[in-house]
Each structure stands twice: as structure tokens, then as C-alpha cells.
Amino acid sequence: MKKIEAIIRPEKLEEVKDALGKYGIRGMTVSQVVGCGLQKGRVGVYRGHEYSINLLPKIKVEIVVNDTKVQDVVDMISDVARTGAVGDGKIFIFPVENAIRIRTGEFQEEAL
Ligand SMILES: Nc1ncnc2c1ncn2[C@@H]1O[C@H](COP(=O)(O)OP(=O)(O)OP(=O)(O)O)[C@@H](O)[C@H]1O
Ligand SMILES: [Mg+2]
């Protein structure tokens, strides 16, 4: 199992959620976060000055999936969330040791 953590533009959430739903992803966690990347949170043209860091609102989507689905999910999020402008976001992938459904005690992939 892997956790896919995607930081995306807030205006892309609905589209990403719909794409994941159509693909059959049922469980996900969505948070409102703030962050910055290479441009230190500046939205305009970067003029090469030493700007202080500015944190912009982003959405974090976390999905735990079987290893076999990782590439599909990453491709889907990338396609939907891309505008081509700076600040489109980033995807991080983590190994997941275990998952447990509290109601039933099911674990590993059965718990997803
Ligand atoms: N190295 C990082 N570690 C943790 N979070 C990050 C990192 N880089 C980016 N993020 C998160 O992703 C969000 C979007 O980053 P962003 O798309 O601006 O990345 P970038 O590397 O600057 O690429 P781009 O040049 O396309 O803007 C940030 O606001 C932050 O929340
Ligand atoms: Mg950036």
C-alpha cells in the first residue's frame, strides 16, 4: 500500500474528486493547507529579489491505495490538476505499513 499525498490548487478539488470517484476510489482525506514552493508563494513574476516567504492556500488530498493503483491515480491527478502555470502543486508518495478498519478489524488492503 502507498499513501498518495497531492497538494493541488483549491479550484481543482472538485475535478480531482470527481475523477477519483469515477475511478473507484472511495476513501480519501482532504485538508485545507497553506504552503509555498520554488516561488516562495509569490504569484506574480519572480524578479530575482530576496523575497520573504508567503504561504498560499492549497488543498491536500490524501489517498491510500494498493500499489497496483498508484500510477493510475498519480496520472489522473496530474492530468486534472495541471494548468501549466507555476503553483500547480506536487504529489508525494509514501509507503504504508498497515491500515485497519476500526469497525470490523479488517487490515491491510481489506481495510481500504
Ligand atoms: N518540497 C516541498 N515540501 C512540502 N511541500 C511542498 C514542497 N514543494 C511544494 N510543496 C507544497 O506544494 C504546493 C505547491 O507547490 P508548487 O506547485 O508551487 O511547487 P513548485 O516546486 O514551486 O513548482 P512550480 O514551479 O510549478 O510552482 C506548495 O504551496 C506547498 O504546499
Ligand atoms: Mg511554485
JSON list of C-alpha atoms and ligand atoms in Angstrom, two decimals:
[
{"chain": "A", "resi": 1, "resn": "MET", "atom": "CA", "xyz": [0.00, 0.00, 0.00]},
{"chain": "A", "resi": 2, "resn": "LYS", "atom": "CA", "xyz": [1.05, 3.57, -0.64]},
{"chain": "A", "resi": 3, "resn": "LYS", "atom": "CA", "xyz": [-0.24, 6.92, 0.52]},
{"chain": "A", "resi": 4, "resn": "ILE", "atom": "CA", "xyz": [-0.55, 9.44, -2.27]},
{"chain": "A", "resi": 5, "resn": "GLU", "atom": "CA", "xyz": [-0.47, 12.98, -0.94]},
{"chain": "A", "resi": 6, "resn": "ALA", "atom": "CA", "xyz": [-1.36, 15.57, -3.56]},
{"chain": "A", "resi": 7, "resn": "ILE", "atom": "CA", "xyz": [-1.09, 19.30, -2.93]},
{"chain": "A", "resi": 8, "resn": "ILE", "atom": "CA", "xyz": [-3.31, 21.00, -5.50]},
{"chain": "A", "resi": 9, "resn": "ARG", "atom": "CA", "xyz": [-4.95, 24.32, -6.31]},
{"chain": "A", "resi": 10, "resn": "PRO", "atom": "CA", "xyz": [-8.21, 24.77, -4.34]},
{"chain": "A", "resi": 11, "resn": "GLU", "atom": "CA", "xyz": [-10.15, 25.38, -7.58]},
{"chain": "A", "resi": 12, "resn": "LYS", "atom": "CA", "xyz": [-9.08, 21.94, -8.84]},
{"chain": "A", "resi": 13, "resn": "LEU", "atom": "CA", "xyz": [-10.53, 19.97, -5.93]},
{"chain": "A", "resi": 14, "resn": "GLU", "atom": "CA", "xyz": [-13.96, 19.25, -7.43]},
{"chain": "A", "resi": 15, "resn": "GLU", "atom": "CA", "xyz": [-12.47, 17.97, -10.69]},
{"chain": "A", "resi": 16, "resn": "VAL", "atom": "CA", "xyz": [-9.89, 15.81, -8.89]},
{"chain": "A", "resi": 17, "resn": "LYS", "atom": "CA", "xyz": [-12.54, 14.43, -6.53]},
{"chain": "A", "resi": 18, "resn": "ASP", "atom": "CA", "xyz": [-14.81, 13.55, -9.48]},
{"chain": "A", "resi": 19, "resn": "ALA", "atom": "CA", "xyz": [-12.00, 11.82, -11.37]},
{"chain": "A", "resi": 20, "resn": "LEU", "atom": "CA", "xyz": [-11.02, 9.78, -8.31]},
{"chain": "A", "resi": 21, "resn": "GLY", "atom": "CA", "xyz": [-14.65, 8.84, -7.67]},
{"chain": "A", "resi": 22, "resn": "LYS", "atom": "CA", "xyz": [-15.16, 7.68, -11.27]},
{"chain": "A", "resi": 23, "resn": "TYR", "atom": "CA", "xyz": [-12.02, 5.56, -10.99]},
{"chain": "A", "resi": 24, "resn": "GLY", "atom": "CA", "xyz": [-13.48, 3.85, -7.93]},
{"chain": "A", "resi": 25, "resn": "ILE", "atom": "CA", "xyz": [-11.55, 5.49, -5.12]},
{"chain": "A", "resi": 26, "resn": "ARG", "atom": "CA", "xyz": [-13.81, 5.58, -2.07]},
{"chain": "A", "resi": 27, "resn": "GLY", "atom": "CA", "xyz": [-11.67, 6.68, 0.83]},
{"chain": "A", "resi": 28, "resn": "MET", "atom": "CA", "xyz": [-9.80, 9.96, 0.89]},
{"chain": "A", "resi": 29, "resn": "THR", "atom": "CA", "xyz": [-8.87, 12.72, 3.30]},
{"chain": "A", "resi": 30, "resn": "VAL", "atom": "CA", "xyz": [-8.98, 16.36, 2.21]},
{"chain": "A", "resi": 31, "resn": "SER", "atom": "CA", "xyz": [-7.50, 19.27, 4.14]},
{"chain": "A", "resi": 32, "resn": "GLN", "atom": "CA", "xyz": [-7.16, 22.98, 3.61]},
{"chain": "A", "resi": 33, "resn": "VAL", "atom": "CA", "xyz": [-3.50, 23.85, 3.98]},
{"chain": "A", "resi": 34, "resn": "VAL", "atom": "CA", "xyz": [-1.13, 26.69, 3.22]},
{"chain": "A", "resi": 35, "resn": "GLY", "atom": "CA", "xyz": [2.22, 26.29, 1.57]},
{"chain": "A", "resi": 36, "resn": "CYS", "atom": "CA", "xyz": [4.84, 27.54, -0.83]},
{"chain": "A", "resi": 37, "resn": "GLY", "atom": "CA", "xyz": [7.19, 26.11, -3.41]},
{"chain": "A", "resi": 38, "resn": "LEU", "atom": "CA", "xyz": [10.04, 27.42, -5.51]},
{"chain": "A", "resi": 39, "resn": "GLN", "atom": "CA", "xyz": [8.49, 30.87, -5.90]},
{"chain": "A", "resi": 40, "resn": "LYS", "atom": "CA", "xyz": [8.15, 31.26, -2.13]},
{"chain": "A", "resi": 41, "resn": "GLY", "atom": "CA", "xyz": [4.44, 31.81, -2.50]},
{"chain": "A", "resi": 42, "resn": "ARG", "atom": "CA", "xyz": [4.73, 34.76, -4.92]},
{"chain": "A", "resi": 43, "resn": "VAL", "atom": "CA", "xyz": [2.05, 34.54, -7.60]},
{"chain": "A", "resi": 44, "resn": "GLY", "atom": "CA", "xyz": [3.44, 37.16, -10.00]},
{"chain": "A", "resi": 45, "resn": "VAL", "atom": "CA", "xyz": [6.70, 37.29, -11.92]},
{"chain": "A", "resi": 46, "resn": "TYR", "atom": "CA", "xyz": [9.69, 36.42, -9.79]},
{"chain": "A", "resi": 47, "resn": "ARG", "atom": "CA", "xyz": [12.17, 39.30, -10.17]},
{"chain": "A", "resi": 48, "resn": "GLY", "atom": "CA", "xyz": [15.14, 37.71, -8.51]},
{"chain": "A", "resi": 49, "resn": "HIS", "atom": "CA", "xyz": [14.87, 39.70, -5.31]},
{"chain": "A", "resi": 50, "resn": "GLU", "atom": "CA", "xyz": [15.19, 38.03, -1.95]},
{"chain": "A", "resi": 51, "resn": "TYR", "atom": "CA", "xyz": [11.51, 37.90, -1.06]},
{"chain": "A", "resi": 52, "resn": "SER", "atom": "CA", "xyz": [10.28, 36.67, 2.28]},
{"chain": "A", "resi": 53, "resn": "ILE", "atom": "CA", "xyz": [8.12, 33.55, 2.27]},
{"chain": "A", "resi": 54, "resn": "ASN", "atom": "CA", "xyz": [4.41, 33.94, 1.60]},
{"chain": "A", "resi": 55, "resn": "LEU", "atom": "CA", "xyz": [2.06, 31.00, 2.22]},
{"chain": "A", "resi": 56, "resn": "LEU", "atom": "CA", "xyz": [-0.74, 30.43, -0.30]},
{"chain": "A", "resi": 57, "resn": "PRO", "atom": "CA", "xyz": [-3.92, 28.40, 0.28]},
{"chain": "A", "resi": 58, "resn": "LYS", "atom": "CA", "xyz": [-3.75, 24.90, -1.20]},
{"chain": "A", "resi": 59, "resn": "ILE", "atom": "CA", "xyz": [-5.71, 21.69, -0.83]},
{"chain": "A", "resi": 60, "resn": "LYS", "atom": "CA", "xyz": [-4.09, 18.48, 0.38]},
{"chain": "A", "resi": 61, "resn": "VAL", "atom": "CA", "xyz": [-5.70, 15.23, -0.80]},
{"chain": "A", "resi": 62, "resn": "GLU", "atom": "CA", "xyz": [-4.52, 12.01, 0.85]},
{"chain": "A", "resi": 63, "resn": "ILE", "atom": "CA", "xyz": [-5.43, 8.63, -0.60]},
{"chain": "A", "resi": 64, "resn": "VAL", "atom": "CA", "xyz": [-4.16, 5.20, 0.48]},
{"chain": "A", "resi": 65, "resn": "VAL", "atom": "CA", "xyz": [-4.28, 2.66, -2.34]},
{"chain": "A", "resi": 66, "resn": "ASN", "atom": "CA", "xyz": [-2.94, -0.73, -3.42]},
{"chain": "A", "resi": 67, "resn": "ASP", "atom": "CA", "xyz": [0.43, -0.50, -5.13]},
{"chain": "A", "resi": 68, "resn": "THR", "atom": "CA", "xyz": [-1.23, -1.52, -8.41]},
{"chain": "A", "resi": 69, "resn": "LYS", "atom": "CA", "xyz": [-3.31, 1.68, -8.49]},
{"chain": "A", "resi": 70, "resn": "VAL", "atom": "CA", "xyz": [-0.57, 4.19, -7.69]},
{"chain": "A", "resi": 71, "resn": "GLN", "atom": "CA", "xyz": [0.41, 5.03, -11.27]},
{"chain": "A", "resi": 72, "resn": "ASP", "atom": "CA", "xyz": [-3.20, 5.45, -12.42]},
{"chain": "A", "resi": 73, "resn": "VAL", "atom": "CA", "xyz": [-4.05, 7.74, -9.52]},
{"chain": "A", "resi": 74, "resn": "VAL", "atom": "CA", "xyz": [-0.91, 9.83, -9.94]},
{"chain": "A", "resi": 75, "resn": "ASP", "atom": "CA", "xyz": [-1.54, 10.18, -13.69]},
{"chain": "A", "resi": 76, "resn": "MET", "atom": "CA", "xyz": [-5.16, 11.12, -13.12]},
{"chain": "A", "resi": 77, "resn": "ILE", "atom": "CA", "xyz": [-4.41, 13.79, -10.51]},
{"chain": "A", "resi": 78, "resn": "SER", "atom": "CA", "xyz": [-1.57, 15.20, -12.61]},
{"chain": "A", "resi": 79, "resn": "ASP", "atom": "CA", "xyz": [-3.74, 15.44, -15.73]},
{"chain": "A", "resi": 80, "resn": "VAL", "atom": "CA", "xyz": [-6.66, 17.08, -13.96]},
{"chain": "A", "resi": 81, "resn": "ALA", "atom": "CA", "xyz": [-4.72, 19.43, -11.69]},
{"chain": "A", "resi": 82, "resn": "ARG", "atom": "CA", "xyz": [-2.30, 20.76, -14.32]},
{"chain": "A", "resi": 83, "resn": "THR", "atom": "CA", "xyz": [-2.78, 24.29, -15.68]},
{"chain": "A", "resi": 84, "resn": "GLY", "atom": "CA", "xyz": [0.83, 24.69, -16.80]},
{"chain": "A", "resi": 85, "resn": "ALA", "atom": "CA", "xyz": [1.39, 27.73, -14.57]},
{"chain": "A", "resi": 86, "resn": "VAL", "atom": "CA", "xyz": [3.64, 27.77, -11.52]},
{"chain": "A", "resi": 87, "resn": "GLY", "atom": "CA", "xyz": [1.90, 26.62, -8.36]},
{"chain": "A", "resi": 88, "resn": "ASP", "atom": "CA", "xyz": [0.07, 23.65, -9.89]},
{"chain": "A", "resi": 89, "resn": "GLY", "atom": "CA", "xyz": [1.15, 21.58, -6.93]},
{"chain": "A", "resi": 90, "resn": "LYS", "atom": "CA", "xyz": [3.03, 18.44, -6.08]},
{"chain": "A", "resi": 91, "resn": "ILE", "atom": "CA", "xyz": [2.47, 14.76, -5.37]},
{"chain": "A", "resi": 92, "resn": "PHE", "atom": "CA", "xyz": [4.31, 12.82, -2.69]},
{"chain": "A", "resi": 93, "resn": "ILE", "atom": "CA", "xyz": [4.16, 9.03, -2.33]},
{"chain": "A", "resi": 94, "resn": "PHE", "atom": "CA", "xyz": [4.75, 7.24, 0.97]},
{"chain": "A", "resi": 95, "resn": "PRO", "atom": "CA", "xyz": [4.90, 3.54, 1.86]},
{"chain": "A", "resi": 96, "resn": "VAL", "atom": "CA", "xyz": [2.07, 2.49, 4.21]},
{"chain": "A", "resi": 97, "resn": "GLU", "atom": "CA", "xyz": [2.80, -0.29, 6.68]},
{"chain": "A", "resi": 98, "resn": "ASN", "atom": "CA", "xyz": [-0.75, -1.16, 7.61]},
{"chain": "A", "resi": 99, "resn": "ALA", "atom": "CA", "xyz": [-4.36, 0.01, 7.57]},
{"chain": "A", "resi": 100, "resn": "ILE", "atom": "CA", "xyz": [-7.12, -1.07, 9.93]},
{"chain": "A", "resi": 101, "resn": "ARG", "atom": "CA", "xyz": [-10.87, -0.61, 9.56]},
{"chain": "A", "resi": 102, "resn": "ILE", "atom": "CA", "xyz": [-11.92, 0.14, 13.12]},
{"chain": "A", "resi": 103, "resn": "ARG", "atom": "CA", "xyz": [-15.49, -1.20, 12.75]},
{"chain": "A", "resi": 104, "resn": "THR", "atom": "CA", "xyz": [-14.52, -4.70, 11.61]},
{"chain": "A", "resi": 105, "resn": "GLY", "atom": "CA", "xyz": [-10.88, -5.16, 12.47]},
{"chain": "A", "resi": 106, "resn": "GLU", "atom": "CA", "xyz": [-10.05, -5.83, 8.80]},
{"chain": "A", "resi": 107, "resn": "PHE", "atom": "CA", "xyz": [-6.50, -4.91, 7.97]},
{"chain": "A", "resi": 108, "resn": "GLN", "atom": "CA", "xyz": [-4.07, -4.37, 5.09]},
{"chain": "A", "resi": 109, "resn": "GLU", "atom": "CA", "xyz": [-5.73, -4.00, 1.64]},
{"chain": "A", "resi": 110, "resn": "GLU", "atom": "CA", "xyz": [-9.00, -5.39, 3.04]},
{"chain": "A", "resi": 111, "resn": "ALA", "atom": "CA", "xyz": [-9.32, -2.25, 5.14]},
{"chain": "A", "resi": 112, "resn": "LEU", "atom": "CA", "xyz": [-9.22, 0.15, 2.18]},
{"chain": "B", "resi": 1, "resn": "LIG", "atom": "N1", "xyz": [9.35, 20.48, -1.05]},
{"chain": "B", "resi": 1, "resn": "LIG", "atom": "C1", "xyz": [8.11, 20.58, -0.61]},
{"chain": "B", "resi": 1, "resn": "LIG", "atom": "N2", "xyz": [7.75, 20.04, 0.57]},
{"chain": "B", "resi": 1, "resn": "LIG", "atom": "C2", "xyz": [6.50, 20.15, 1.03]},
{"chain": "B", "resi": 1, "resn": "LIG", "atom": "N3", "xyz": [5.51, 20.74, 0.38]},
{"chain": "B", "resi": 1, "resn": "LIG", "atom": "C3", "xyz": [5.80, 21.30, -0.80]},
{"chain": "B", "resi": 1, "resn": "LIG", "atom": "C4", "xyz": [7.11, 21.25, -1.35]},
{"chain": "B", "resi": 1, "resn": "LIG", "atom": "N4", "xyz": [7.08, 21.88, -2.56]},
{"chain": "B", "resi": 1, "resn": "LIG", "atom": "C5", "xyz": [5.82, 22.29, -2.73]},
{"chain": "B", "resi": 1, "resn": "LIG", "atom": "N5", "xyz": [5.05, 21.95, -1.67]},
{"chain": "B", "resi": 1, "resn": "LIG", "atom": "C6", "xyz": [3.64, 22.20, -1.50]},
{"chain": "B", "resi": 1, "resn": "LIG", "atom": "O1", "xyz": [3.03, 22.23, -2.79]},
{"chain": "B", "resi": 1, "resn": "LIG", "atom": "C7", "xyz": [2.40, 23.47, -3.01]},
{"chain": "B", "resi": 1, "resn": "LIG", "atom": "C8", "xyz": [2.51, 23.84, -4.46]},
{"chain": "B", "resi": 1, "resn": "LIG", "atom": "O2", "xyz": [3.86, 23.89, -4.81]},
{"chain": "B", "resi": 1, "resn": "LIG", "atom": "P1", "xyz": [4.27, 24.42, -6.23]},
{"chain": "B", "resi": 1, "resn": "LIG", "atom": "O3", "xyz": [3.37, 23.81, -7.24]},
{"chain": "B", "resi": 1, "resn": "LIG", "atom": "O4", "xyz": [4.38, 25.91, -6.20]},
{"chain": "B", "resi": 1, "resn": "LIG", "atom": "O5", "xyz": [5.72, 23.74, -6.36]},
{"chain": "B", "resi": 1, "resn": "LIG", "atom": "P2", "xyz": [6.98, 24.29, -7.11]},
{"chain": "B", "resi": 1, "resn": "LIG", "atom": "O6", "xyz": [8.09, 23.36, -6.79]},
{"chain": "B", "resi": 1, "resn": "LIG", "atom": "O7", "xyz": [7.17, 25.74, -6.78]},
{"chain": "B", "resi": 1, "resn": "LIG", "atom": "O8", "xyz": [6.62, 24.09, -8.64]},
{"chain": "B", "resi": 1, "resn": "LIG", "atom": "P3", "xyz": [6.17, 25.24, -9.69]},
{"chain": "B", "resi": 1, "resn": "LIG", "atom": "O9", "xyz": [7.44, 25.83, -10.19]},
{"chain": "B", "resi": 1, "resn": "LIG", "atom": "O10", "xyz": [5.39, 24.50, -10.73]},
{"chain": "B", "resi": 1, "resn": "LIG", "atom": "O11", "xyz": [5.32, 26.21, -8.93]},
{"chain": "B", "resi": 1, "resn": "LIG", "atom": "C9", "xyz": [3.07, 24.42, -2.05]},
{"chain": "B", "resi": 1, "resn": "LIG", "atom": "O12", "xyz": [2.22, 25.50, -1.72]},
{"chain": "B", "resi": 1, "resn": "LIG", "atom": "C10", "xyz": [3.33, 23.54, -0.85]},
{"chain": "B", "resi": 1, "resn": "LIG", "atom": "O13", "xyz": [2.14, 23.41, -0.10]},
{"chain": "B", "resi": 2, "resn": "MG", "atom": "MG", "xyz": [5.71, 27.13, -7.17]}
]
